[in-house]
PDB file of C-alpha atoms in Angstrom:
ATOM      1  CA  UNK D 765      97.483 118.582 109.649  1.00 48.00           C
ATOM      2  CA  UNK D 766     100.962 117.897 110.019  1.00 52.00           C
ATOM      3  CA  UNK D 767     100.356 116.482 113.687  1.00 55.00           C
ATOM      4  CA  UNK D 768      97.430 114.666 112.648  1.00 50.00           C
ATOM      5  CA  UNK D 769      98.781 112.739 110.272  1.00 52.00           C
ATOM      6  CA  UNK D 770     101.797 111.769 112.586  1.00 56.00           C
ATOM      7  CA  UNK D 771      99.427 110.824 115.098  1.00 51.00           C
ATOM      8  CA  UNK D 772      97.325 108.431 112.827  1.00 52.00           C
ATOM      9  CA  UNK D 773     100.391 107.319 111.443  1.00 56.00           C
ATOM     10  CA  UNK D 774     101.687 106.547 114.936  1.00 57.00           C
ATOM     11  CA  UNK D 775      98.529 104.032 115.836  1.00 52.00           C
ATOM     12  CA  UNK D 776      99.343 102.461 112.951  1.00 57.00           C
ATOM     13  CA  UNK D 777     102.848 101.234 113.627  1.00 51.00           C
ATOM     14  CA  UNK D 778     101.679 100.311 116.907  1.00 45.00           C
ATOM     15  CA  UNK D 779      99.157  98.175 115.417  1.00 51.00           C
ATOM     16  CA  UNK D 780     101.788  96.516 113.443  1.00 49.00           C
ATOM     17  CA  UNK D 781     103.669  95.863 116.064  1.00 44.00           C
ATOM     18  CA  UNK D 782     100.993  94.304 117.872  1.00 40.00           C
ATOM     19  CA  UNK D 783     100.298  92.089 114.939  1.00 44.00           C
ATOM     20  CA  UNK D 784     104.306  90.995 114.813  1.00 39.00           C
ATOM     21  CA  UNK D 785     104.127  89.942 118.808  1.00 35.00           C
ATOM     22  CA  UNK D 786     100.343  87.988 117.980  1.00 42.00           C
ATOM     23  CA  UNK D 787     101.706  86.553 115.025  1.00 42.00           C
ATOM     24  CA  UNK D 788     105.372  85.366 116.472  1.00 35.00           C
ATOM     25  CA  UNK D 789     103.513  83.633 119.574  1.00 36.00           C
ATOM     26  CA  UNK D 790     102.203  86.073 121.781  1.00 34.00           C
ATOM     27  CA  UNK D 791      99.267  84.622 123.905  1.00 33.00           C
ATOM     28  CA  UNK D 792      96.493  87.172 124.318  1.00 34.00           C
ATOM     29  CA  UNK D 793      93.062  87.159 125.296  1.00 33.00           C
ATOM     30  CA  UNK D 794      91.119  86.464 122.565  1.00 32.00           C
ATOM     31  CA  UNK D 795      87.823  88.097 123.567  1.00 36.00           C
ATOM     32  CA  UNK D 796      89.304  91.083 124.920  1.00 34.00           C
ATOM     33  CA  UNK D 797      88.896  92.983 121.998  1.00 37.00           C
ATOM     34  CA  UNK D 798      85.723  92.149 120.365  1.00 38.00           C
ATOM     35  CA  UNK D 799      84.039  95.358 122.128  1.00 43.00           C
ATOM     36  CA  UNK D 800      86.790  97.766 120.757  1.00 41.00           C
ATOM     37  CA  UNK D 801      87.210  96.097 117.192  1.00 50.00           C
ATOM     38  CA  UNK D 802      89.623  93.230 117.797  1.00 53.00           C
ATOM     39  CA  UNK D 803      88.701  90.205 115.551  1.00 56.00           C
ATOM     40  CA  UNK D 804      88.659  87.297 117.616  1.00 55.00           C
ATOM     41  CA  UNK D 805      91.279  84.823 116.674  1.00 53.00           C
ATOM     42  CA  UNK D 806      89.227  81.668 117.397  1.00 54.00           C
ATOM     43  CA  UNK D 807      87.876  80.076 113.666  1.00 53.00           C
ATOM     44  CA  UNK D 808      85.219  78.685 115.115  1.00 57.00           C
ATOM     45  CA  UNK D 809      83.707  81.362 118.099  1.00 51.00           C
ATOM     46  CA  UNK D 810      80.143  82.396 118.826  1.00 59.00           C
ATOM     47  CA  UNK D 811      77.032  81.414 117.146  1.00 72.00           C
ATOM     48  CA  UNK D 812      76.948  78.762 113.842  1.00 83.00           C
ATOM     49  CA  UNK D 813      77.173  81.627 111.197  1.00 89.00           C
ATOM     50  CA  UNK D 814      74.499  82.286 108.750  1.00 88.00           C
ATOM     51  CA  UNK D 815      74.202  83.009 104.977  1.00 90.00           C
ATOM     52  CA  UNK D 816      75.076  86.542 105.672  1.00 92.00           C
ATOM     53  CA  UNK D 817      78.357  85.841 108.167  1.00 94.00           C
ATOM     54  CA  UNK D 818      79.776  83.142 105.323  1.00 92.00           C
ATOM     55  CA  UNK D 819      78.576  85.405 102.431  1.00 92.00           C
ATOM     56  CA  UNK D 820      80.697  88.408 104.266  1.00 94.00           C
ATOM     57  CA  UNK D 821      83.965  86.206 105.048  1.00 94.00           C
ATOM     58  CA  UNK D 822      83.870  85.596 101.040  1.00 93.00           C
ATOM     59  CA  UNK D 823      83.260  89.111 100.335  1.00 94.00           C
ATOM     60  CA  UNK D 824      86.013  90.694 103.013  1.00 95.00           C
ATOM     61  CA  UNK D 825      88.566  87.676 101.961  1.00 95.00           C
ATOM     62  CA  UNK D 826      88.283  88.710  97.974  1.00 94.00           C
ATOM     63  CA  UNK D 827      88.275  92.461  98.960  1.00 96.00           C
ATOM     64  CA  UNK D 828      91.733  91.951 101.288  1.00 96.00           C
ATOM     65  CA  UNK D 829      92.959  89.809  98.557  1.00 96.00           C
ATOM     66  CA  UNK D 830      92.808  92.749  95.821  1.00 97.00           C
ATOM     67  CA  UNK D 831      94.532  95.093  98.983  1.00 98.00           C
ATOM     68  CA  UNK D 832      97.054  92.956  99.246  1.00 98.00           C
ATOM     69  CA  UNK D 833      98.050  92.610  95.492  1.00 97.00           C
ATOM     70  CA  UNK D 834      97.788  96.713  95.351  1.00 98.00           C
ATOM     71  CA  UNK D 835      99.977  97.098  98.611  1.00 98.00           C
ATOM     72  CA  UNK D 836     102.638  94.794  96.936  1.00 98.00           C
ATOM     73  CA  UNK D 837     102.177  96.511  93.100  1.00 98.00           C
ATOM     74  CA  UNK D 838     102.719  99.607  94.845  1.00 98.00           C
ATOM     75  CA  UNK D 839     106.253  98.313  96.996  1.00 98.00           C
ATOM     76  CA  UNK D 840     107.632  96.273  94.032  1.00 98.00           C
ATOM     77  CA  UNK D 841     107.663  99.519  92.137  1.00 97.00           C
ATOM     78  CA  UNK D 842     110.263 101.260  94.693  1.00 96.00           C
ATOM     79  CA  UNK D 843     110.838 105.022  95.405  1.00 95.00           C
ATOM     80  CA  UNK D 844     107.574 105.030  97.633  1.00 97.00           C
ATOM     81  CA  UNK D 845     107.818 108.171 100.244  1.00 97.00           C
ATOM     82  CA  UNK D 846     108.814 106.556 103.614  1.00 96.00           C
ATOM     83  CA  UNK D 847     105.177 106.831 105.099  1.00 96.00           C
ATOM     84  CA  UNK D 848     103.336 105.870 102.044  1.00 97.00           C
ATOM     85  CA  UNK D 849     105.571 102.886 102.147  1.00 97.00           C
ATOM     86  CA  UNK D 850     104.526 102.316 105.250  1.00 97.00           C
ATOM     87  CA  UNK D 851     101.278 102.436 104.937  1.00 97.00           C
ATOM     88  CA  UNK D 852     102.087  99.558 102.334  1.00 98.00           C
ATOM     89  CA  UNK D 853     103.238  97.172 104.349  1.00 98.00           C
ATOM     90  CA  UNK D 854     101.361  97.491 106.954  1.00 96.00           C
ATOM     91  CA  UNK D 855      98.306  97.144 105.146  1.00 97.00           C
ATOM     92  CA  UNK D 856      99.864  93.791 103.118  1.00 98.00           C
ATOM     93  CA  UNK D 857     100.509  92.745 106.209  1.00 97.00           C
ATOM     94  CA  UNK D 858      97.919  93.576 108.536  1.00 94.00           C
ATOM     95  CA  UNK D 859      95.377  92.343 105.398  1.00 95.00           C
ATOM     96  CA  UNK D 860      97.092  89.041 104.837  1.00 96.00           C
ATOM     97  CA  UNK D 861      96.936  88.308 108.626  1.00 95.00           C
ATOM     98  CA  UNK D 862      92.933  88.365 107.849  1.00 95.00           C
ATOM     99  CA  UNK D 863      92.658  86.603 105.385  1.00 96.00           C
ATOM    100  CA  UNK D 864      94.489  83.595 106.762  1.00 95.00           C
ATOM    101  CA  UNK D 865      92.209  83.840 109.195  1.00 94.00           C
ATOM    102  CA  UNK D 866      89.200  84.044 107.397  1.00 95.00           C
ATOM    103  CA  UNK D 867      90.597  80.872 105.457  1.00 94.00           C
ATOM    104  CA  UNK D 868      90.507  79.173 108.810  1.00 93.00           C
ATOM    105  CA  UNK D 869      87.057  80.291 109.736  1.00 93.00           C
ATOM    106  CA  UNK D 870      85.659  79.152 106.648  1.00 92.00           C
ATOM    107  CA  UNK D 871      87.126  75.852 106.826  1.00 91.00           C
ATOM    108  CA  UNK D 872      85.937  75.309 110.235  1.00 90.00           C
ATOM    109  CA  UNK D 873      82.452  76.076 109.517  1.00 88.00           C
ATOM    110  CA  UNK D 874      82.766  73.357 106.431  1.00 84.00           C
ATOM    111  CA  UNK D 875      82.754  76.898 103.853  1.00 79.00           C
ATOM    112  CA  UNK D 876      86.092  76.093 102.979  1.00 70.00           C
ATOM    113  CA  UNK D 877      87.168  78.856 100.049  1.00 67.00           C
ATOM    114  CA  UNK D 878      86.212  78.337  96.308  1.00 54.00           C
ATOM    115  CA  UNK D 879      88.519  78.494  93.862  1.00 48.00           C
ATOM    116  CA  UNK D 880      91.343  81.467  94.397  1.00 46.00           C
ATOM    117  CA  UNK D 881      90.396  84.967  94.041  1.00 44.00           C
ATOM    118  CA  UNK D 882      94.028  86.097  94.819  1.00 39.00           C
ATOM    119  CA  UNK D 883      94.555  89.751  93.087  1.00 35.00           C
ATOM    120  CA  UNK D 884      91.088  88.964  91.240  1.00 42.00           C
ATOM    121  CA  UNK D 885      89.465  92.509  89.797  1.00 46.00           C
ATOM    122  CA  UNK D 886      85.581  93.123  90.995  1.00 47.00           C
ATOM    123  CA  UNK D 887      84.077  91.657  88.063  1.00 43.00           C
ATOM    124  CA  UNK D 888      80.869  90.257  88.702  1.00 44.00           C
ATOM    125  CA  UNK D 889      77.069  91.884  89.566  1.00 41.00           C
ATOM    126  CA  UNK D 890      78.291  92.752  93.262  1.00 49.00           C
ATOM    127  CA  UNK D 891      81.574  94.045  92.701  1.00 46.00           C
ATOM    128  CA  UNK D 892      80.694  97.676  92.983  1.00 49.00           C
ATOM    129  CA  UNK D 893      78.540  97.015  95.534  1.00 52.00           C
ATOM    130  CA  UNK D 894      81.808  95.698  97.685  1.00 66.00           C
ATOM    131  CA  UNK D 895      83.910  98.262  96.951  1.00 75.00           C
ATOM    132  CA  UNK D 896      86.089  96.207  94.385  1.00 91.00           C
ATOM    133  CA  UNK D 897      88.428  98.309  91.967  1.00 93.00           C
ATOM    134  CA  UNK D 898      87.802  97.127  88.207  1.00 94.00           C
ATOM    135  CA  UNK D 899      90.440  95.849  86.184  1.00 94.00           C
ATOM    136  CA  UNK D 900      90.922  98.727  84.075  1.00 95.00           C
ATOM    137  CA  UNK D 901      91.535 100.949  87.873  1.00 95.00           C
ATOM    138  CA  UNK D 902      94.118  98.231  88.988  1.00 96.00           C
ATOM    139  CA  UNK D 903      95.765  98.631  85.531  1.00 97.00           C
ATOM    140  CA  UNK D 904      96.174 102.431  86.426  1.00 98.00           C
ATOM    141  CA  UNK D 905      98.628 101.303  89.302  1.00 98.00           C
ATOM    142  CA  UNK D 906     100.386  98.269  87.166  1.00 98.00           C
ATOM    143  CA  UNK D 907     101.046 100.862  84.628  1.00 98.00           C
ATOM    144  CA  UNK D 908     102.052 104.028  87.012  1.00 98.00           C
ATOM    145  CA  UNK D 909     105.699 104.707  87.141  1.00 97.00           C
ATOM    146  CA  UNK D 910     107.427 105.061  90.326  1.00 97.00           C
ATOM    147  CA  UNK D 911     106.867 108.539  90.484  1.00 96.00           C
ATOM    148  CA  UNK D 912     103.478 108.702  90.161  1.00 97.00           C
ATOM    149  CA  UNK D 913     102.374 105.571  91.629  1.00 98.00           C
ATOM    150  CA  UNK D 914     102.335 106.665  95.618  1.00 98.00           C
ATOM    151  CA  UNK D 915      99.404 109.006  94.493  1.00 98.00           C
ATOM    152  CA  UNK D 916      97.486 106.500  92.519  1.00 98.00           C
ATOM    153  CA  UNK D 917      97.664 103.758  95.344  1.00 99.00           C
ATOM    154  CA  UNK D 918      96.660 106.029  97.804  1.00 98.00           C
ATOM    155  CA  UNK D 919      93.927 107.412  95.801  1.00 98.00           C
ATOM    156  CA  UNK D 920      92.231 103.943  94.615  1.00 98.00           C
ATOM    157  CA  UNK D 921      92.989 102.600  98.442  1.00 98.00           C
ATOM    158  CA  UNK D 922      91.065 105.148  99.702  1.00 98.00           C
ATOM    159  CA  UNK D 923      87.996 104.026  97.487  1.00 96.00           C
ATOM    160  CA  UNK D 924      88.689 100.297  98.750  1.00 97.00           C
ATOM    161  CA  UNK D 925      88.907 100.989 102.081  1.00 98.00           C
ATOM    162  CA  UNK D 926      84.958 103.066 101.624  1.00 96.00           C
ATOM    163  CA  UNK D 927      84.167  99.764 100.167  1.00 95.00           C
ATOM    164  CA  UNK D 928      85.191  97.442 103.088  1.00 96.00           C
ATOM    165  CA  UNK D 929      83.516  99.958 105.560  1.00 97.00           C
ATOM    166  CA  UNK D 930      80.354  99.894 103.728  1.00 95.00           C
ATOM    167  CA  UNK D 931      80.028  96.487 104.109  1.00 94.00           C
ATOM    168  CA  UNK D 932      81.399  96.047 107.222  1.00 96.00           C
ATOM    169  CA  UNK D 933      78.542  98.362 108.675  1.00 96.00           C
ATOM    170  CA  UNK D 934      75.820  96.784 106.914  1.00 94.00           C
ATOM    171  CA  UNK D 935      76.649  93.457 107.957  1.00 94.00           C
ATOM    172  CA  UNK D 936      76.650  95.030 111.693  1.00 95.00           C
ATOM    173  CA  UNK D 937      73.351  96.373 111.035  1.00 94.00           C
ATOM    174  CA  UNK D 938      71.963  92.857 110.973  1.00 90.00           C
ATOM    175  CA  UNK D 939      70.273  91.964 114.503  1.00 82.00           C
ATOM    176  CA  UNK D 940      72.581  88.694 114.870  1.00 78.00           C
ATOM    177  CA  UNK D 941      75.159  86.820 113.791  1.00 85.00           C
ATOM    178  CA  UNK D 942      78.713  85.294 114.414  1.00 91.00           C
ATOM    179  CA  UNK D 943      81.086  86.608 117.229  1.00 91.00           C
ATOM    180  CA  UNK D 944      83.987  86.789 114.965  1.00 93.00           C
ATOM    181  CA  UNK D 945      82.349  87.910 111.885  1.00 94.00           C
ATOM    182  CA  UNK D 946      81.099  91.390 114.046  1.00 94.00           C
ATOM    183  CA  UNK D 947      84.952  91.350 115.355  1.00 94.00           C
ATOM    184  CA  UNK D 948      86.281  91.402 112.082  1.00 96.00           C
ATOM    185  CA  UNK D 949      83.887  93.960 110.944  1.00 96.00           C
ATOM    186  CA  UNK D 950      84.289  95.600 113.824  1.00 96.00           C
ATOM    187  CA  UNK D 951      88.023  96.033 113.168  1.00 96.00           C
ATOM    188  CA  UNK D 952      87.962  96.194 109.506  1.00 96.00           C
ATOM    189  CA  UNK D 953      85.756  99.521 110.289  1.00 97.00           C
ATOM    190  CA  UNK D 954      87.780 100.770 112.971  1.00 97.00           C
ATOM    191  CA  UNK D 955      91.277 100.241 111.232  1.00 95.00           C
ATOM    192  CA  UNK D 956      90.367 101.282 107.698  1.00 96.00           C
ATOM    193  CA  UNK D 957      88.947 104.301 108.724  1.00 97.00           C
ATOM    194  CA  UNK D 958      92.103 105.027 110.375  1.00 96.00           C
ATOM    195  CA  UNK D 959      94.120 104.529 107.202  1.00 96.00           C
ATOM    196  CA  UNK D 960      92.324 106.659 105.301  1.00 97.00           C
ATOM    197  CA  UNK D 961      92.216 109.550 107.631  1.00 97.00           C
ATOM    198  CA  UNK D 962      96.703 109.155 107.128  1.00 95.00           C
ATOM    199  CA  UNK D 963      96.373 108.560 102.959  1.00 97.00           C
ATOM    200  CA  UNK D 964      93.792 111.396 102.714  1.00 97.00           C
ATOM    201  CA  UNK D 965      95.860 113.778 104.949  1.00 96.00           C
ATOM    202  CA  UNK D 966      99.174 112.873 102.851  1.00 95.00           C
ATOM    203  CA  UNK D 967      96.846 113.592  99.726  1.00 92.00           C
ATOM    204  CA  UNK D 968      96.239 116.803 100.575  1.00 89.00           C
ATOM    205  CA  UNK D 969      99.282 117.974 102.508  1.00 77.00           C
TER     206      UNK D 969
END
C-alpha cells in the first residue's frame, strides 16, 4: 500500500511540474496528448461544439470551481500532512489551470460564462447528478478544525472527483463532439482517477 501510494503520489508531482513548464511558456504539441488524456490547449479546436460539449464546459467549470474553493478551505486551515497538502495544491492548481481554459473555450465559441459560480454549492435539479457537494457538506470542511479537516477534504474530494468521472464518461459515450471537450474529459477521467486511488490509499493506511 505503502508503495502504491508513493507511486501515485509520484505521477502526480510530475504532472505538476508539467503544468508549471506549460504554464511559464513551454511550447508543446498541442495534439499530442488528446489520445492519452491531454486536453488540448487550443479554445477553439475540432468540430463547432454542440449543446452537449457547451452544456459539459459549464458543468466541469462549476464542478472545478467548488474543487478549487475546497483545495484552498482545506490549505488556509494549516497543519495539513505533507502529502495531503500536496494533493491540495496540486489539485487548486491543476483545476484552476482548467478552468481558465474552459473560460477561453467558451468565449471563443460565443458561450462566454454566465454569471460566476466561483465556490457555488450544487444547488439546483442537476447538482447531484454532477457530482456537486451541497452546502451543508462544504460547511462540514469550513467548520472542521485543523485536525480533523485532512480527513474530511479527502473524504468529500473523493465523492467530487466520482462526480467529474461520471460525467466525463458519459459525455465520451456520445458518438461525436468537440476535440477539446473529449481531451478534457479525457484527462479529467484519467487524472481524477489517479487522485483518488492516493486520497483513498491515505484513507485507509
Amino acid at each position: 500500500m505503502i508503495r502504491r501510494l508513493a507511486a501515485v503520489l509520484s505521477l502526480l508531482a510530475v504532472g505538476l511540474a508539467v503544468f508549471l513548464l506549460r504554464d511559464a511558456g513551454a511550447d508543446a504539441e498541442v495534439n499530442a496528448g488528446v489520445d492519452a488524456g491531454t486536453p488540448d490547449r487550443r479554445p477553439v479546436a475540432g468540430e463547432p461544439p454542440g449543446g452537449a460539449d457547451r452544456h459539459y464546459a459549464r458543468m466541469m467549470r462549476e464542478h472545478h470551481d467548488q474543487a478549487v474553493r475546497m483545495s484552498r478551505t482545506l490549505l488556509a486551515k494549516g497543519g495539513a500532512p505533507e502529502r495531503i497538502r500536496l494533493i491540495a495544491e496540486f489539485i487548486e492548481h491543476d483545476q484552476q489551470r482548467e478552468i481558465d481554459q474552459i473560460d477561453a473555450w467558451l468565449t471563443a465559441w460565443g458561450s462566454p460564462p454566465a454569471g460566476d459560480p466561483a465556490a457555488t454549492a450544487g444547488s439546483g435539479p442537476d447538482a447531484a447528478s454532477h457530482g456537486m457537494l451541497t452546502a451543508a457538506q462544504l460547511a462540514e470542511l469550513d467548520r472542521a478544525d485543523p485536525a480533523r479537516a485532512p480527513t474530511v477534504f479527502l473524504r468529500l474530494m473523493i465523492e467530487h472527483h466520482r462526480g467529474a468521472i461520471v460525467m466525463s464518461r458519459s459525455v465520451l459515450d456520445l458518438p461525436a463532439g468537440n476535440a477539446y471537450i473529449r481531451s478534457l474529459a479525457k484527462h479529467v477521467i484519467n487524472e481524477q482517477t489517479a487522485e483518488n486511488e492516493a486520497m483513498t490509499a491515505l484513507i485507509t493506511g
